[in-house]
CSV table of C-alpha atoms in Angstrom, one decimal:
chain,number,residue,atom,x,y,z
F,241,MET,CA,0.0,0.0,0.0
F,242,THR,CA,1.4,3.4,-1.0
F,243,THR,CA,0.7,6.3,1.4
F,244,PRO,CA,1.1,10.0,0.6
F,245,SER,CA,4.5,11.5,0.6
F,246,GLN,CA,5.3,13.6,3.6
F,247,GLY,CA,7.1,16.1,1.5
F,248,GLY,CA,4.1,17.9,0.1
F,249,ALA,CA,0.5,17.5,-1.2
F,250,GLY,CA,0.1,15.3,-4.2
F,251,PRO,CA,-2.0,12.5,-5.7
F,252,VAL,CA,-2.2,9.2,-3.8
F,253,ARG,CA,-1.2,6.1,-5.8
F,254,LEU,CA,-3.2,3.0,-5.2
F,255,GLY,CA,-1.8,-0.5,-4.8
F,256,ARG,CA,-3.8,-3.5,-6.1
F,257,ARG,CA,-5.3,-4.3,-2.7
F,258,SER,CA,-6.2,-0.6,-2.1
F,259,ALA,CA,-7.7,-0.3,-5.5
F,260,LEU,CA,-9.9,-3.3,-4.8
F,261,ILE,CA,-11.0,-1.8,-1.5
F,262,ALA,CA,-11.8,1.5,-3.1
F,263,ALA,CA,-13.7,-0.3,-5.9
F,264,GLY,CA,-15.8,-2.1,-3.3
F,265,ALA,CA,-16.6,1.1,-1.6
F,266,LEU,CA,-17.6,2.7,-4.9
F,267,ALA,CA,-19.9,-0.3,-5.7
F,268,ALA,CA,-21.6,0.0,-2.3
F,269,PHE,CA,-22.2,3.7,-2.7
F,270,ALA,CA,-23.3,3.4,-6.4
F,271,SER,CA,-25.8,0.6,-6.1
F,272,ALA,CA,-28.9,1.6,-8.0
F,273,GLY,CA,-31.2,-1.4,-7.1
F,274,GLN,CA,-33.4,-3.4,-9.4
F,275,PRO,CA,-34.9,-1.6,-12.5
F,276,ARG,CA,-38.7,-1.1,-12.3
F,277,ALA,CA,-41.3,-1.3,-15.0
F,278,GLN,CA,-42.1,2.1,-16.6
F,279,VAL,CA,-45.3,3.9,-15.8
F,280,ARG,CA,-47.3,5.4,-18.7
F,281,THR,CA,-48.4,9.0,-18.2
F,282,ARG,CA,-48.8,12.3,-20.0
F,283,ALA,CA,-48.0,14.3,-16.9
F,284,LYS,CA,-46.1,17.6,-17.3
F,285,ILE,CA,-43.2,17.6,-14.9
F,286,LEU,CA,-41.1,20.8,-14.5
F,287,ILE,CA,-37.7,20.6,-12.8
F,288,LEU,CA,-36.2,23.9,-11.6
F,289,GLY,CA,-32.4,23.6,-11.6
F,290,ALA,CA,-30.0,21.3,-13.5
F,291,GLY,CA,-27.5,20.8,-10.8
F,292,ALA,CA,-26.9,17.5,-9.0
F,293,ALA,CA,-30.4,17.2,-7.6
F,294,GLY,CA,-32.2,18.4,-10.8
F,295,LEU,CA,-30.3,16.1,-13.1
F,296,ALA,CA,-30.6,13.1,-10.9
F,297,ALA,CA,-34.3,13.6,-10.6
F,298,ALA,CA,-34.7,14.1,-14.4
F,299,ASN,CA,-32.8,11.0,-15.2
F,300,ARG,CA,-34.7,8.9,-12.7
F,301,LEU,CA,-38.1,10.2,-13.9
F,302,ALA,CA,-37.1,9.6,-17.5
F,303,MET,CA,-36.2,6.0,-16.7
F,304,ARG,CA,-39.4,5.3,-14.8
F,305,LEU,CA,-42.0,7.1,-16.9
F,306,ASP,CA,-43.2,6.5,-20.4
F,307,GLY,CA,-44.7,9.5,-22.2
F,308,ALA,CA,-44.2,12.1,-19.5
F,309,GLU,CA,-43.2,15.6,-20.6
F,310,ILE,CA,-40.1,16.4,-18.5
F,311,THR,CA,-38.7,19.9,-18.7
F,312,LEU,CA,-35.5,21.1,-17.1
F,313,LEU,CA,-35.1,24.9,-16.4
F,314,ASP,CA,-31.6,26.2,-15.9
F,315,ARG,CA,-29.2,28.7,-17.5
F,316,ARG,CA,-26.0,26.9,-16.5
F,317,ARG,CA,-24.2,25.1,-19.3
F,318,GLU,CA,-21.3,24.2,-17.1
F,319,HIS,CA,-21.8,21.6,-14.4
F,320,HIS,CA,-19.6,21.8,-11.3
F,321,TYR,CA,-18.6,18.9,-9.2
F,322,GLN,CA,-18.7,20.9,-6.0
F,323,PRO,CA,-17.4,18.2,-3.6
F,324,GLY,CA,-14.1,18.6,-5.6
F,325,TYR,CA,-13.6,22.2,-4.6
F,326,THR,CA,-11.8,21.3,-1.4
F,327,LEU,CA,-9.4,19.1,-3.3
F,328,VAL,CA,-8.7,22.0,-5.6
F,329,ALA,CA,-8.1,24.3,-2.6
F,330,ALA,CA,-5.7,21.7,-1.2
F,331,GLY,CA,-3.6,21.9,-4.3
F,332,LEU,CA,-4.4,18.3,-5.3
F,333,LYS,CA,-6.7,18.9,-8.3
F,334,ASP,CA,-6.9,21.3,-11.1
F,335,PRO,CA,-10.1,23.4,-11.5
F,336,SER,CA,-10.9,21.4,-14.6
F,337,TYR,CA,-11.4,18.3,-12.4
F,338,THR,CA,-14.7,19.8,-11.2
F,339,LEU,CA,-16.0,20.9,-14.6
F,340,SER,CA,-18.2,19.2,-17.2
F,341,ALA,CA,-21.1,20.1,-19.5
F,342,THR,CA,-24.7,20.1,-18.2
F,343,ALA,CA,-25.8,18.8,-21.6
F,344,ASP,CA,-23.9,15.5,-21.0
F,345,TYR,CA,-26.4,14.5,-18.3
F,346,VAL,CA,-29.7,15.8,-19.6
F,347,PRO,CA,-31.8,12.7,-20.6
F,348,ARG,CA,-32.7,12.5,-24.3
F,349,SER,CA,-36.4,12.4,-23.6
F,350,ALA,CA,-36.3,15.7,-21.6
F,351,ARG,CA,-36.5,19.3,-22.8
F,352,TRP,CA,-33.9,21.7,-21.5
F,353,ILE,CA,-34.8,25.4,-21.4
F,354,GLU,CA,-31.7,27.6,-20.8
F,355,GLU,CA,-33.5,30.2,-18.7
F,356,ARG,CA,-34.0,30.7,-14.9
F,357,ALA,CA,-37.2,30.7,-12.8
F,358,ALA,CA,-38.2,34.2,-11.9
F,359,GLU,CA,-41.6,33.6,-10.4
F,360,ILE,CA,-43.2,30.4,-8.9
F,361,ASP,CA,-47.0,30.2,-8.6
F,362,PRO,CA,-47.9,26.9,-6.9
F,363,VAL,CA,-51.6,27.8,-6.8
F,364,GLY,CA,-51.8,28.4,-10.5
F,365,LYS,CA,-49.3,25.6,-11.2
F,366,VAL,CA,-47.1,27.8,-13.4
F,367,VAL,CA,-43.5,29.1,-13.4
F,368,VAL,CA,-42.5,32.3,-15.2
F,369,THR,CA,-38.9,32.4,-16.4
F,370,ASP,CA,-36.6,35.4,-16.4
F,371,ALA,CA,-37.2,35.6,-20.2
F,372,GLY,CA,-41.0,35.9,-19.6
F,373,LYS,CA,-42.0,32.3,-20.6
F,374,ARG,CA,-45.0,30.8,-18.7
F,375,LEU,CA,-44.4,27.1,-18.0
F,376,PRO,CA,-47.5,25.2,-16.7
F,377,TYR,CA,-46.9,22.0,-14.9
F,378,ASP,CA,-48.7,19.1,-13.3
F,379,TYR,CA,-45.8,18.3,-11.0
F,380,LEU,CA,-42.9,20.6,-9.9
F,381,VAL,CA,-39.5,19.5,-8.7
F,382,VAL,CA,-37.6,22.4,-7.1
F,383,ALA,CA,-33.9,21.7,-7.2
F,384,THR,CA,-32.6,25.2,-7.5
F,385,GLY,CA,-29.7,24.8,-5.0
F,386,LEU,CA,-28.8,27.9,-2.9
F,387,ASP,CA,-27.4,31.3,-3.2
F,388,LEU,CA,-24.1,32.4,-1.7
F,389,HIS,CA,-24.7,35.7,0.2
F,390,TYR,CA,-21.3,37.2,0.3
F,391,ALA,CA,-22.9,40.7,0.6
F,392,ALA,CA,-23.9,39.9,4.2
F,393,ILE,CA,-20.2,40.4,5.1
F,394,GLU,CA,-19.4,44.1,5.1
F,395,GLY,CA,-16.3,44.8,3.0
F,396,MET,CA,-16.1,41.4,1.3
F,397,GLU,CA,-15.1,41.4,-2.4
F,398,VAL,CA,-15.3,38.1,-4.2
F,399,GLY,CA,-12.9,39.4,-6.9
F,400,ARG,CA,-10.2,39.7,-4.2
F,401,ILE,CA,-10.2,36.0,-3.4
F,402,GLY,CA,-6.6,34.8,-3.6
F,403,GLN,CA,-5.1,38.2,-2.9
F,404,ASP,CA,-3.9,39.7,0.4
F,405,GLY,CA,-4.5,36.5,2.4
F,406,LEU,CA,-8.1,36.1,1.4
F,407,GLY,CA,-9.5,32.6,0.7
F,408,SER,CA,-13.0,31.3,0.0
F,409,ILE,CA,-13.6,28.0,-1.6
F,410,TYR,CA,-17.4,28.1,-2.3
F,411,ALA,CA,-17.3,30.8,-4.9
F,412,GLY,CA,-16.2,28.4,-7.6
F,413,PRO,CA,-13.3,26.2,-8.9
F,414,GLN,CA,-11.1,29.2,-9.9
F,415,GLN,CA,-11.6,30.8,-6.5
F,416,ALA,CA,-10.8,27.5,-4.9
F,417,GLN,CA,-7.5,27.4,-6.7
F,418,ALA,CA,-6.9,31.0,-5.8
F,419,THR,CA,-7.6,30.1,-2.2
F,420,TRP,CA,-4.9,27.3,-2.5
F,421,ARG,CA,-2.4,30.0,-3.7
F,422,ALA,CA,-3.2,32.3,-0.8
F,423,MET,CA,-3.1,29.5,1.8
F,424,SER,CA,0.1,28.0,0.3
F,425,ALA,CA,1.8,31.4,0.5
F,426,PHE,CA,0.7,31.8,4.1
F,427,ALA,CA,2.1,28.3,4.9
F,428,GLU,CA,5.5,29.4,3.6
F,429,LYS,CA,5.9,32.1,6.2
F,430,GLY,CA,3.3,31.6,9.0
F,431,GLY,CA,1.3,34.2,10.8
F,432,VAL,CA,-2.4,34.1,11.9
F,433,GLY,CA,-4.9,32.1,10.1
F,434,LEU,CA,-8.7,32.5,10.7
F,435,PHE,CA,-11.4,30.0,9.9
F,436,GLY,CA,-15.1,29.6,10.6
F,437,ARG,CA,-18.6,29.3,9.2
F,438,PRO,CA,-21.9,31.3,9.0
F,439,THR,CA,-24.9,31.0,11.2
F,440,THR,CA,-27.1,30.0,8.3
F,441,GLU,CA,-27.6,26.5,7.0
F,442,MET,CA,-24.8,25.7,4.5
F,443,LYS,CA,-23.4,23.2,2.1
F,444,CYS,CA,-21.3,20.6,3.7
F,445,ALA,CA,-20.9,21.9,7.2
F,446,GLY,CA,-17.6,20.0,7.6
F,447,ALA,CA,-15.9,21.9,4.8
F,448,PRO,CA,-14.7,24.8,7.1
F,449,LEU,CA,-13.3,22.3,9.6
F,450,LYS,CA,-11.5,20.5,6.8
F,451,TYR,CA,-9.7,23.6,5.6
F,452,ALA,CA,-8.4,24.4,9.0
F,453,PHE,CA,-7.0,20.8,9.1
F,454,LEU,CA,-5.5,21.1,5.6
F,455,THR,CA,-3.8,24.4,6.5
F,456,ASP,CA,-2.3,22.9,9.6
F,457,ASP,CA,-1.1,20.0,7.5
F,458,ARG,CA,0.4,22.3,4.9
F,459,LEU,CA,2.2,24.3,7.5
F,460,ARG,CA,3.8,21.2,9.0
F,461,ARG,CA,4.9,20.1,5.5
F,462,THR,CA,6.6,23.5,5.0
F,463,GLY,CA,8.2,23.4,8.4
F,464,GLN,CA,6.4,26.6,9.5
F,465,ARG,CA,3.8,25.3,11.9
F,466,SER,CA,5.6,26.7,14.9
F,467,ARG,CA,5.4,30.2,13.3
F,468,ALA,CA,1.7,30.1,12.8
F,469,GLU,CA,-1.4,30.6,15.0
F,470,LEU,CA,-4.6,28.9,13.6
F,471,ILE,CA,-7.9,30.0,15.1
F,472,TYR,CA,-11.3,28.4,14.3
F,473,ASN,CA,-14.2,30.8,15.1
F,474,ALA,CA,-17.2,28.7,15.7
F,475,HIS,CA,-20.6,30.4,15.1
F,476,ASN,CA,-22.1,28.7,18.2
F,477,ARG,CA,-21.0,26.5,21.1
F,478,VAL,CA,-20.1,23.4,19.2
F,479,LEU,CA,-17.8,22.5,16.3
F,480,PHE,CA,-20.3,20.2,14.6
F,481,SER,CA,-24.0,19.4,14.9
F,482,VAL,CA,-23.4,15.7,15.8
F,483,PRO,CA,-22.1,15.7,19.4
F,484,ILE,CA,-19.7,12.7,19.1
F,485,VAL,CA,-18.2,14.2,16.0
F,486,ALA,CA,-17.9,17.6,17.6
F,487,GLU,CA,-16.0,16.1,20.5
F,488,ARG,CA,-13.7,14.2,18.2
F,489,VAL,CA,-12.9,17.4,16.2
F,490,ARG,CA,-12.3,19.3,19.4
F,491,MET,CA,-9.8,16.7,20.5
F,492,LEU,CA,-8.0,16.8,17.2
F,493,TYR,CA,-7.9,20.6,17.1
F,494,GLN,CA,-6.5,20.5,20.6
F,495,GLU,CA,-3.8,18.0,19.6
F,496,ARG,CA,-2.8,20.1,16.6
F,497,GLY,CA,-2.8,23.4,18.4
F,498,ILE,CA,-5.8,24.9,16.5
F,499,ALA,CA,-7.5,27.4,18.9
F,500,VAL,CA,-11.2,27.7,19.1
F,501,ASN,CA,-13.4,30.7,19.8
F,502,HIS,CA,-17.1,29.9,20.3
F,503,GLU,CA,-20.0,32.2,19.3
F,504,HIS,CA,-17.9,34.3,16.9
F,505,VAL,CA,-19.9,35.3,13.8
F,506,LEU,CA,-18.1,37.1,11.0
F,507,THR,CA,-19.8,40.4,10.1
F,508,GLY,CA,-17.2,42.4,8.2
F,509,ILE,CA,-13.7,42.4,6.8
F,510,ASP,CA,-11.2,45.1,6.0
F,511,LEU,CA,-9.2,43.6,3.2
F,512,GLY,CA,-6.6,46.2,3.0
F,513,ARG,CA,-5.8,46.2,6.8
F,514,ARG,CA,-6.4,42.4,7.1
F,515,ILE,CA,-8.8,42.7,10.0
F,516,ALA,CA,-11.9,40.6,10.4
F,517,THR,CA,-14.8,41.8,12.6
F,518,TYR,CA,-16.9,39.3,14.6
F,519,ARG,CA,-20.2,39.5,16.6
F,520,THR,CA,-19.7,37.9,20.0
F,521,PRO,CA,-21.7,37.7,23.2
F,522,ALA,CA,-19.3,40.3,24.7
F,523,GLY,CA,-19.8,42.7,21.7
F,524,THR,CA,-17.9,43.4,18.5
F,525,LYS,CA,-14.4,41.9,18.3
F,526,GLU,CA,-11.7,42.5,15.7
F,527,LEU,CA,-9.0,40.0,14.8
F,528,GLY,CA,-6.0,40.6,12.6
F,529,TYR,CA,-5.0,37.9,10.1
F,530,ASP,CA,-2.4,36.9,7.6
F,531,PHE,CA,-4.8,34.3,6.0
F,532,ILE,CA,-8.6,33.9,6.3
F,533,ASN,CA,-10.9,31.3,4.8
F,534,ILE,CA,-14.4,32.9,4.5
F,535,VAL,CA,-17.6,30.9,4.2
F,536,PRO,CA,-20.5,33.2,3.2
F,537,SER,CA,-24.0,33.1,4.5
F,538,MET,CA,-26.3,30.9,2.4
F,539,ARG,CA,-29.9,31.1,1.6
F,540,ALA,CA,-32.6,29.9,-0.9
F,541,PRO,CA,-32.5,31.5,-4.4
F,542,GLU,CA,-34.7,34.6,-4.8
F,543,ALA,CA,-37.4,32.9,-6.8
F,544,VAL,CA,-38.0,30.5,-3.9
F,545,ARG,CA,-37.5,33.1,-1.2
F,546,ASN,CA,-40.2,35.3,-2.8
F,547,SER,CA,-42.7,32.4,-3.4
F,548,PRO,CA,-45.4,30.7,-1.3
F,549,LEU,CA,-43.1,27.6,-1.2
F,550,ARG,CA,-40.9,29.1,1.6
F,551,TRP,CA,-41.2,28.2,5.2
F,552,GLN,CA,-43.6,30.8,6.8
F,553,THR,CA,-42.4,30.4,10.4
F,554,GLY,CA,-39.6,28.6,12.2
F,555,PRO,CA,-35.8,28.3,11.9
F,556,TRP,CA,-35.8,28.1,8.1
F,557,ALA,CA,-38.1,30.9,7.4
F,558,ALA,CA,-35.6,33.8,7.4
F,559,ASP,CA,-33.5,32.3,4.6
F,560,GLY,CA,-36.4,31.2,2.5
F,561,TRP,CA,-35.8,27.4,2.4
F,562,ALA,CA,-38.7,25.4,0.9
F,563,GLU,CA,-41.2,24.0,3.4
F,564,VAL,CA,-41.2,20.2,2.8
F,565,ASP,CA,-42.0,17.1,4.8
F,566,ARG,CA,-38.6,16.0,6.0
F,567,HIS,CA,-39.2,12.3,5.2
F,568,THR,CA,-40.9,12.6,1.8
F,569,LEU,CA,-39.5,15.9,0.4
F,570,ARG,CA,-43.1,16.7,-0.6
F,571,HIS,CA,-44.2,20.3,0.0
F,572,VAL,CA,-46.5,20.5,3.1
F,573,ARG,CA,-49.0,22.9,1.5
F,574,PHE,CA,-48.7,22.1,-2.3
F,575,PRO,CA,-48.7,18.3,-2.8
F,576,GLU,CA,-47.8,18.5,-6.5
F,577,VAL,CA,-44.4,20.1,-5.5
F,578,PHE,CA,-41.3,18.3,-4.3
F,579,CYS,CA,-38.1,20.0,-3.2
F,580,VAL,CA,-34.7,18.2,-3.2
F,581,GLY,CA,-31.1,19.1,-2.6
F,582,ASP,CA,-29.8,22.3,-1.0
F,583,VAL,CA,-33.1,24.3,-1.3
F,584,ALA,CA,-35.1,21.8,0.9
F,585,GLY,CA,-35.8,23.2,4.3
F,586,VAL,CA,-34.9,20.1,6.4
F,587,PRO,CA,-32.6,19.7,9.4
F,588,LYS,CA,-29.8,18.0,7.5
F,589,GLY,CA,-28.9,17.4,3.9
F,590,LYS,CA,-27.0,20.1,2.0
F,591,THR,CA,-24.5,17.6,0.5
F,592,ALA,CA,-24.3,15.5,-2.7
F,593,ALA,CA,-24.6,12.4,-0.5
F,594,SER,CA,-28.0,13.7,0.7
F,595,VAL,CA,-29.1,14.2,-2.9
F,596,LYS,CA,-28.3,10.6,-3.6
F,597,TRP,CA,-30.8,9.5,-0.9
F,598,GLN,CA,-33.4,12.3,-1.3
F,599,VAL,CA,-34.0,12.1,-5.0
F,600,PRO,CA,-35.1,8.4,-5.2
F,601,VAL,CA,-37.6,9.1,-2.3
F,602,ALA,CA,-39.1,12.2,-3.9
F,603,VAL,CA,-39.3,10.5,-7.3
F,604,ASP,CA,-41.0,7.5,-5.9
F,605,HIS,CA,-43.6,9.6,-4.1
F,606,LEU,CA,-44.2,11.6,-7.3
F,607,ILE,CA,-44.7,8.5,-9.4
F,608,ALA,CA,-46.9,6.9,-6.7
F,609,THR,CA,-49.2,9.9,-6.9
F,610,ILE,CA,-49.4,9.5,-10.7
F,611,GLU,CA,-50.3,5.8,-10.2
F,612,GLY,CA,-52.8,6.5,-7.4
F,613,ARG,CA,-50.9,4.6,-4.7
F,614,GLN,CA,-49.0,5.4,-1.5
F,615,SER,CA,-45.2,5.3,-1.4
F,616,ALA,CA,-43.5,3.7,1.6
F,617,GLU,CA,-40.1,5.4,0.8
F,618,ARG,CA,-38.7,7.6,3.5
F,619,TYR,CA,-35.7,9.8,3.7
F,620,ASN,CA,-34.1,9.5,7.2
F,621,GLY,CA,-31.8,12.6,6.9
F,622,TYR,CA,-28.8,10.6,5.7
F,623,THR,CA,-25.8,12.8,4.9
F,624,SER,CA,-22.1,12.1,4.6
F,625,CYS,CA,-19.0,14.2,5.3
F,626,PRO,CA,-15.6,12.7,4.4
F,627,LEU,CA,-13.9,15.0,7.0
F,628,ILE,CA,-10.3,15.4,5.8
F,629,THR,CA,-7.9,15.8,8.7
F,630,ARG,CA,-4.7,15.9,6.6
F,631,VAL,CA,-3.6,15.0,3.1
F,632,GLY,CA,-4.0,11.2,2.9
F,633,ARG,CA,-6.3,10.8,6.0
F,634,ALA,CA,-10.0,11.4,6.6
F,635,MET,CA,-12.9,10.4,8.8
F,636,LEU,CA,-15.9,9.1,6.9
F,637,ILE,CA,-18.7,10.7,8.9
F,638,GLU,CA,-22.2,9.5,8.0
F,639,PHE,CA,-25.3,10.4,10.1
F,640,ASP,CA,-29.0,10.9,10.1
F,641,TYR,CA,-31.7,13.3,11.4
F,642,ASP,CA,-31.3,12.0,14.9
F,643,ASP,CA,-27.4,12.4,14.8
F,644,ASN,CA,-27.0,8.7,14.8
F,645,LEU,CA,-23.8,7.5,13.0
F,646,VAL,CA,-24.9,5.3,10.1
F,647,PRO,CA,-21.7,3.9,8.6
F,648,SER,CA,-21.9,2.3,5.2
F,649,PHE,CA,-19.1,-0.1,6.1
F,650,PRO,CA,-19.6,-1.1,9.7
F,651,GLY,CA,-16.7,-3.1,11.1
F,652,VAL,CA,-14.5,-2.1,8.1
F,653,VAL,CA,-14.3,1.7,8.2
F,654,ALA,CA,-14.4,3.3,11.7
F,655,PRO,CA,-16.1,6.6,11.2
F,656,LEU,CA,-14.2,8.5,13.9
F,657,GLU,CA,-10.7,7.3,13.0
F,658,GLU,CA,-8.4,9.1,10.7
F,659,LEU,CA,-8.0,6.5,7.9
F,660,TRP,CA,-6.3,6.3,4.6
F,661,ILE,CA,-9.2,4.3,3.1
F,662,SER,CA,-11.7,7.1,4.1
F,663,TRP,CA,-9.3,9.5,2.2
F,664,ILE,CA,-9.5,7.2,-0.8
F,665,VAL,CA,-13.3,7.2,-0.7
F,666,LYS,CA,-13.1,11.0,-0.9
F,667,GLU,CA,-10.3,11.4,-3.5
F,668,VAL,CA,-11.1,8.4,-5.7
F,669,GLY,CA,-14.5,6.9,-5.0
F,670,LEU,CA,-16.9,9.7,-4.7
F,671,LYS,CA,-16.7,11.4,-8.1
F,672,PRO,CA,-17.6,8.3,-10.2
F,673,THR,CA,-20.4,7.7,-7.7
F,674,TYR,CA,-21.6,11.3,-8.1
F,675,LEU,CA,-21.6,11.0,-11.9
F,676,ALA,CA,-23.5,7.8,-11.7
F,677,MET,CA,-26.0,9.6,-9.5
F,678,LEU,CA,-26.5,12.4,-12.0
F,679,ARG,CA,-27.5,9.8,-14.6
F,680,GLY,CA,-30.0,8.2,-12.2
F,681,ARG,CA,-27.9,5.1,-11.6
F,682,ALA,CA,-27.0,5.6,-8.0
């Protein structure tokens, strides 16, 4: 078995046994189950968004329905493999690793309209596009993803990512690469590095933790760790929503000398002076930095925020997440509407792994409605976070709505251990599984 070189970040080469283990993991993640007989229907199904959730839903519906009119609505011609952004920001992958064409995954039987939803009327069962088209539907699948709200941070400029010690992975693959350049430059000389996350729901809540680990690892490889101070500013009193995982991360941060400030919420940044401003229980606090990794607030896209689909009250109302039943992904007030992926207002699930489990449930409930039957499928909140702790090591964290650990490989992969095989699942196994999911095969 070949492990990563300690001299610097780079691709991990697999031995025969390791490749077989990774292939087994991939097969377990990518299992699509037995094919089902097609259902004949003339239903008009409109899917908002051609990202991971929208494409997966379109392909599953196309395979299971005969005669349905399936329409995808999205302007994006370029598809981004977003789980790969962290690998780009670690200097392990080129931005091109995350890029492909949306057209490659659109099912032949579906119509793709390269416009965006501007208005959603679930009472009239119609969507108006930003070009003024009116699209009536019988069933609506909302898979719009989310919006990055960088403007909520006073002084933040996305165009400055990669300059003056500013990093932010979420903005896109080029910005992830620019973040790597900024972090790598910081690791050559040391100083103060700041990390954290917003108070809102967000994609892959483990990603900010990962990048603090990766920065620590890079500093050790350059021999500059003793000259650096790393600080993780947690937005609340814990480091992760699952208590046992939070405690494990706390212990690892303590071992590696990563300091933690709790209840520190980033509100502003002075890019020229390199000063970050936080809201804390004791009042406003300023921290200087040499490198900072910013994670912006996240919220539902405007068309959903401004529609009747949003939560009306409760913890997900402010950011406009769609009000769905957490187990069926069906809208609680509009039964013809299903919401999957990041836009769904559920307690967990803004990851590609969640999409893999959400979409089959929502699709089966939609088809059951067409057939006049009840679906027994349930989404239990499954999500997965391959929590990288250094290059070549990760913890494969999988959990559900109740914060139970639900490992895919019990007795083989210990979820709270820093393992090389968990790293391989992240670096090698997940992308083929993801692409199979887009095509409705996982």
